[in-house]
Each structure stands twice: as C-alpha cells, then as structure tokens.
Amino acid sequence: MRSSVLVAASLLHLLVLAAADKCSWQNCPAYTQNEDVLNVHLICHTHDDLGWIKTVDQYYWGSKRELLTVGVQYIYNTVIDELEKDPSRRFSLAETGFLWRWMLTHDERQHERLKKLIQNGQIEMIGGGWVQNDEAASHYIEIIDQMSWGLQYLNRTFGECGRPKVGWQIDPFGHSKEYANLCSKFGFNALFFARMHYLEKAKRIQERNLEFVWDSSDDLKTAILTGAFFQDNYGPPPGFCFDRFCGDDPIMDNEELEGYNVDQKVQMFVEHIKKQRSAQRHNHIMLLMGSDFQYSDANTWYTNLDKLIKYVNEKANGTVKVFYSTPSCYVDALTGSGVHVEKKSDDFFPYASSNHSYWTGYFTSRPTFKRFIRESNAFMQLLKKLDSFAFVNGGTPKWFSKLDRSTALTQHHDSVTGTAKQAVTDDYAKQLYRGWEQGTATLNGMVNQLTKKTESSSSLPVQKFCLLNETNCDISQKSPNFTVTVYNSYIQAVVRIVRVPLHFQAAKVFDPKGVEIHSEVVKSFLTSQLPSEGRAPFELQFSVTVPPLGFVTYFVVGQQSGVEDAQRLEKLRRQKNATTRWRRNLKTNETTVSNGVVELTFDANGLLKAFTDLASKTTKPLRQEFLFYKGMGNDHIQPTGAYIFRPNGSKPFPVAPSASLKIVKTNLLVEMRQVFSPWVSQVIRLVANKKVVEFQWTVGPIPKEKVNPVAKEVISRFTTDIASDGYFYTDSNGRQMMERRRNSAPAYTYENTEPVAANYFPITSTVYIKDAQSQLTVCTDRSQGGSSLQDGQIELMVHRRAFHDDHWGVEEPLDEPGRTGKGLVATGSHFLMLEAAGDAKLKQRVLAQEVFHEPFLTFAELRTPVEDYLKQRKTEFSGLLTPLPPQLNVLTLELVKKGVLILRLEHILQNIDDKVLSAPFNIDLKGMFAGFEIVNVEELTLGANERIVSSDFSTQSPLRFSRLSSTGKTNVKMGPMDIKTFRLEVRPVQ
Ligand SMILES: *[C@@H]1O[C@H](CO)[C@@H](O)[C@H](O)[C@H]1NC(C)=O
Ligand SMILES: *[C@@H]1O[C@H](CO)[C@@H](O)[C@H](O)[C@H]1NC(C)=O
C-alpha cells in the first residue's frame, strides 16, 4: 500500500520572514503558475571537499597546483565580485569550514561585502555543517557536533539570513535514516542529495518519485521532504558546464563572429528540461549549475548563465521560464505547486553505482584512522563536559578549540570514510594530534582547577596519555611511582578493570583515599605484529570505580625488589574469592574458561566453540574465527579499493585453521590470548562477573605478495545456532536500529550481482541477530562494514588492504604503510553479548553508550608520598548530584561563554526496546549538576542556533518540525529517542 502526501507550505517559514530584512528565501524569483510553462531554477553552487586529493588548506589556498589548480579562496572572491554586478544573480554556499577559513583570511571590508550579499538574499547558506559529513561512518554525536558548530558559526556571523533551510548532502555515498531525522531536528525544510542505488534510481525515475517524504523516525514521527537529483551527479546538464575548467562551448551570440550557437544551445537546453520534466510530477525544474571546486573564475559561469537565461526565455516560445534561484526558493515553489509525493521509511544503504560497484568498502577503509576520530570525539566530549564544571569554579572557556575543529573536519565524507589520499589522511591525523595537544593542556588546567584543595595547593603533576593498546607508557617507564587518573564522561558510574603498562614486576596500588587495594601483575601480551620498542613487559590490573561525569585518581607505587612483594601480593590475592577459573580437558583437549557468570569453551584447535550462561545453565554454540576475502584486482573493470568492496568469489578463506591459546588468569579477569598467524592475534577478555565478552583483535600487516599482490579484506565472524531467518539489525549512525534482510531490498527488486558486498551495511556501533529465544549483539569501537551472510552468523570487516585504485577519483590504492612501512597493524575491540531475547535491548543500548564513553586514563609522576598528595589535592570529582535513570544520556554539556552552557539530553531507547523504560519520563534539570545553579533555561533547535519559540504549529506538514515552547521551566519530558537541546544560564555555587 502506497500512501501519498501533499507537500504543503511551511508556516515556520512565513513566521521567520517577518523579522529579518531580505534573506534569500524572502527574495525568491517570480515563477509562473501557468501549467504549460516550465520553471527552471538555476542553482549556482560549488562543491568543495574539506580534503581529498589535496589537504583542506591546500584546497583553500590553491597550493599544490600540480594536483589540482583550484583554490577555494578565489571561489569566494570571484563569486562576490560577480554577484555585486547584478542583483538577480544568486549563489548557494555550503561547507562552513571553508567559509570560516575565508573569514579568517579576509578583512572587515571583505566581510561586509559577503554579509551584504547574504542579507539581500543573493547568497543562500545550505547544509551549514562544518563539512558535508559522511552518513555511514559518522556517529550521531559527531554529526550533531559538526553540524551545530557550523550552524552556530553562521548564526553568530550572519544572523537570521545565515540560517540554512535545507540539508545538503550531495556527495556522500549513501544516506542514513538517522541523518534525515537529525535534519528535521535542525529545522530544515528539505534534504537534497545526488547518490542512490542505481536500481532504486531507475525505479524512482520511472515512477516519477525522485522527490518524496522521508519518514525518518518511528519514534519521533519526523518526516522531511527529500529530493534526489535527476542526473547521476550534482553538476549541470551535458553541454552547460561553463566553469573555466569545463570543456563545453560558451554561448556565442554574435553573428558577426564565427561560432554562433545560440539556437543550438537553446534547443539542447529545452530538450534536457523536457527529459527531466518527464521524471517529475510538477513544473519546477532544479538544475545544479556547478560542481567540485567550480566558480574559481565565477565570471565564466555568470557570463554564460546570463545569456542562457536571456535566450531561452526569448526563444523557447514561452514554454520555459529560466531564472537564478536557490534550493529554498525551489522548495517554496514546490510546496506552492500542490504536488503529491510518495513516502519512504527505509534508508539508502548500501549505495551501488552499478552492478559490481558496491560502495561498501569505505565502511571499513583505514580502520585505525576511523578509531582515532571516534576516540578524539569522545575525548572532546569529556573535556567539554568536565570543563563546564571547572569553568564555574573560575576556569576559562575555550570555545572552538583545535580539537573541536579537527573532529568536525574529519567527519567529512572523504575523511572518516578513509577515501582521501594517504598524504591527506596524514594531514587529518596531524590536525587531530594538534587537537589532542591543546586538549591535553585544557585537561591539565581543568583537573588542576577541580582538584585544588586550597588556592595554595602545590601544582598538579603533568597529566599525560599513554598508548595502552600497545602497553607503552612513558611515565610508568620513567617513574616507579605514578598516579593513574580515570575519567568518565558518561552519566552512570563505571566499574572497570584498568590495565596499566608496568616496567617492574610488582607494585602497590592505593585508592583515592590512600588505602591499598587488590591488584595483579601479569606478563604483557607482546605480539610480534607491533614493534617491541618501549613496550612494558608487565601489566598491572586493578579495579576502579569512577563516578558519573567525573574522575578519580589512584596511586601506583612500584616495587623494584620483587620477591618479598610477590609473597605479599600472593597473600592479598588468596584473601579474595576467585570467581575466575579455567581448565583443560585432557581427553578432548578442550579448554573452558569462566568468570563466574559466563563460561567459554575452546576446541582442540584453540578456537572459541561455545558460550554458557552459568545462571541459566544454557550452552550455545558460538564460534569466532578470522577469515579474509580476496579482492578483485585491476584485471577487472571494477577492482576493490578505498570506496568499493568487490571480493573475488563469495567464500572467505580462513586466516589459519587453528590458533595457539594461552590463558592468563587473575582474580580480576581472564585473558585468552590467541595467535592465529604472524599477522592475526586476539585477546578474548572476561572480566570477573561481567556478561560482556571483549574480543580485542590485532590484524596486520596484511601480507602483500611481491608479484601481483592480491587485495585482502579481513573479517571476524561469529557463528551461533540463532535462527535469524535472513534478518539482521544494524544501527543508523549509532542511533535507530535498521532491519536488514539478506538478498533483499525494500525499495527495489534486489539483484544478486555481488552476493557479499551487496549485503554489507555500515555498522557505526551495533549489529545484532535474534530469534525467539536469544539475541547475539556485537558493539564496535569504530565504524565497520558487516553483514549476516548465513543464518546465525555475524561478520564484521576489521581491516583491508588493496593494491589497485578503484577508479572513483582518489587514484591511489588503499595500501597503508603503517609505522614500519610494512603495512598497517590495526587493533580494536568487539564487545559481544549473548542474551535472552527479551533482556537484550536495554543492555545493548547501554553497552553501546559505554563503549563510546570508555574511560580515559592519564598518568603523572608521583613525587611525594601518597599522604602528602592527599593533603594537597582532591582525588575524586563528580559533576552529577543525583543518579540518573539508565535510559537517559547527557549528550552534550558545553560551555559557550561565561555563564552559558549548552545541554543536550537524550532518551537512548526506541519505543519498541522496553515496555517500561522506553516510556516518556520527566526529569528536573534543577539539582542535577554540581557546582552551578540554573538561572534560566531556553529550549533550542538541535543545532543550538535557534530558539524554539512557539508550540502552536500543527505537525501534519512534512515540511515542518514540531516546535516546543520555551517555558523557562526546568522540568523536561523525555520520550523515546528524544534529543532536547537547552541553553542554560548558570551561576556558580560552592
Ligand atoms: C519555437 O517555435 C518555432 C516555430 O514553431 C520552432 O521552430 C522552434 O523550434 C521552437 N523553439 C523551441 C525551443 O521549442
Ligand atoms: C543567533 O545570533 C544572534 C545574533 O548574534 C544572537 O543574538 C542569538 O542569540 C543567536 N541565537 C542563538 C540560539 O544562539
């Protein structure tokens, strides 16, 4: 059953009009209502990637001309010149990250010229994010941030007329339902893009369905008018590319000279218009006049577009009316045309441009970079949250730091996707490092502030990060005595076993009160895949409890002479009742390992075989193994590469038939250390009494044959007996769960041309399969591609290495050298839960949050005895005064200026997740946080760039987002999947 909806005018729109002078959407060109005439909206635009072939700053300046001669600064300069010549000319501008660069490098007089063009409606801001973010690998927190900073920057710089009205995702390689949902929460009236699966595209053209209303959340009932472009790109119709770097002839309109082509051009133009009209339901035609880095000499464009408008209007016998327009003027015209469109509720993954070109490789490409981005964002959230408390105690706000900018930058659809050149990726990593440097300084200032006991407290020892994945730690190597500070940006307290690189065989650990606690020392797992330099031979384990929105400091006192202390520790250890155990069955050679709640069984080959829930005494088969697909090389038209996943055959090869298995057990946790091959190893970790199993994989360097190397795509595969019946579930940017069905597509007739790649979906944080009894869930610590190619199975692609370019523009094979030049080694974790079906949903949501908010650890030298330290410094801090319900999350707590915070609250459950906990609930902001008192509350749109002023809109129109009133009340109602954004005016309390 298809339902179609009337695209109705937006009241929101009209309301805002009254206030401002003449923004682009108030200054729309006149069009005709005559049904026999086609209105052609020329949308002048440029698509400027924040890094891809060149780095973002090379693109901005126009350096590295040998790669590409364009420079974005010239685009702004020449567009401004050309617009000033004629008030009917229009331009639409996306990518706030470039706008910021232009503002930074131009003076007041130039700023005024640009502002004027925005105020008189000649320039319309579209999209408005810092970048055009990816929609597969970006986490929703990352998307909200990068969009908000762009939107807030526009508001602060240009006011009301700088506010974008449409989402603009013209280049990303697939589109998520959650992004569409967020767009309606940003207050956009419509969303535009270019790319969709070629079969869906063909069907939509045939059914005149390129424009539709996207139902983007079952919980929030959001809907957004969505327009996919008629052509397979976001450029002009063939023959009408007038950029200085295009090959098309200009319009030559003087018969005294050779080359007169006006009639021919008009003819061609009208033919294209008619073709596009036949795929539409109304008389408005939107033409994208511009493309990648175009308008660096805007004169070539406007000279010819002026003529095109003149001659088509003159010579098309009144059947066509062409004019300069903008996306929101087009949306306005469309809503005025009374057109009915269809609805859609699934998403646009995976994207395929043809039968063998499935863009599902980039879900995994550059796995370590993807993790670095995610971790950087988590670090930034921590800083922002804790800094809010430090500030009210007298710290200084640092809005828009390097970390903010670099985490926003790397959400770009050629960055987090892993589809930029290696040199550009190195530049992104450098920007993130700069962010960490500045962020670490901020952290030090903040901790110093929050731990001071008196104004004369001695200065806090410098806090540093360590490479814990590689058991590499400067401080613990140099100094036998050190502090470990553990930070928690989540709003629930966390209990963790921390593992600290240790260069001594023994150490004492003291808790934040100075009381010695139980700790364990084990030998490090030093896999030969990583360089051994600087790596600690031992690991110290101890349990920490970190309060919500806070941190705690523990003390490690190293012991040079091991013997006596080893005995002492042994005693401490024996006092504890061990819940962890393991044994090997000599007859079957099977090994079982238990942590008190879960028992894992490994077969004689060292591979995981079964999972037992000790409480319910149920055992399920559970196999985990590593395999790889061989990728197509360039003897095929479409090789596998940075964008494309194209395996040669649908059967993956096992990395090894068996693994060596070593069990390392303490009272706190058991590690099952597996070595599969010289390039694949894994630690499976069971923490005492916890039901989640961690699989920490280390993959690389992926072998490269000396002659004719073959691409390899490495997967970790979990196999159970769950009767999943072809279905599996993957998250949409870490938020709503999407139902996926193998060898099937909701929107078109599936063709099985790529049996593996076409079944791959982005897994930003979570994938699960289920039947009536059980659910198997895997949460990831970064985005990856994955699928369920057999019932009962989940596979995740963890790493890939390819040796040929895949012909989509990057012109480099995805052959990452890594630190040694021999190939990149990637390490990361999968967190697995096998639960009874009914119990899994809340646990799965909380697990995903915990993985995102994994505590950070800093280390500092301890130069004084613990007692002295305790006299000088507080060792515990929490920003939360009362415990909050598990279905709530504080998404954002961000200081924007003195006394003003942005707070975002989120209900992490969907309606279908839990009968009780999914229900709406009320929460009072008063008394929630420590250190400040709320003086005033205002509700803002998701981008925090606009106040929500009125609640008297009906929510029937798909073009409108529902607006709630700002009452100044601190009591807030949160329904399933709600995200609410508030501006808090606060005053410190001691
Ligand atoms: C306009 O009409 C004339 C005369 O009928 C015809 O020759 C010409 O092709 C038409 N032009 C267009 C663009 O349709
Ligand atoms: C938008 O900018 C204006 C002008 O600078 C400012 O007064 C207003 O508070 C801003 N809106 C928000 C929600 O920050």
GROMACS .gro file of C-alpha atoms and ligand atoms in nm, residues 155-156 159 940 944-947 983, ligand 2:
model
   23
  155ASN     CA    1   2.419   3.244   1.320
  156ARG     CA    2   2.686   3.435   1.506
  159GLY     CA    3   2.236   3.628   1.195
  940LEU     CA    4   1.684   2.542   2.125
  944ALA     CA    5   2.162   2.523   1.915
  945ASN     CA    6   2.139   2.801   1.660
  946GLU     CA    7   1.776   2.895   1.701
  947ARG     CA    8   1.532   2.937   1.984
  983ARG     CA    9   2.068   2.692   2.667
  992LIG     C1   10   2.197   3.395   1.692
  992LIG     O1   11   2.273   3.511   1.670
  992LIG     C2   12   2.215   3.625   1.726
  992LIG     C3   13   2.298   3.743   1.681
  992LIG     O2   14   2.431   3.728   1.715
  992LIG     C4   15   2.211   3.611   1.877
  992LIG     O3   16   2.151   3.722   1.936
  992LIG     C5   17   2.130   3.488   1.911
  992LIG     O4   18   2.133   3.464   2.049
  992LIG     C6   19   2.186   3.368   1.839
  992LIG     N1   20   2.099   3.255   1.863
  992LIG     C7   21   2.136   3.151   1.933
  992LIG     C8   22   2.033   3.047   1.954
  992LIG     O5   23   2.248   3.136   1.977
   0.00000   0.00000   0.00000
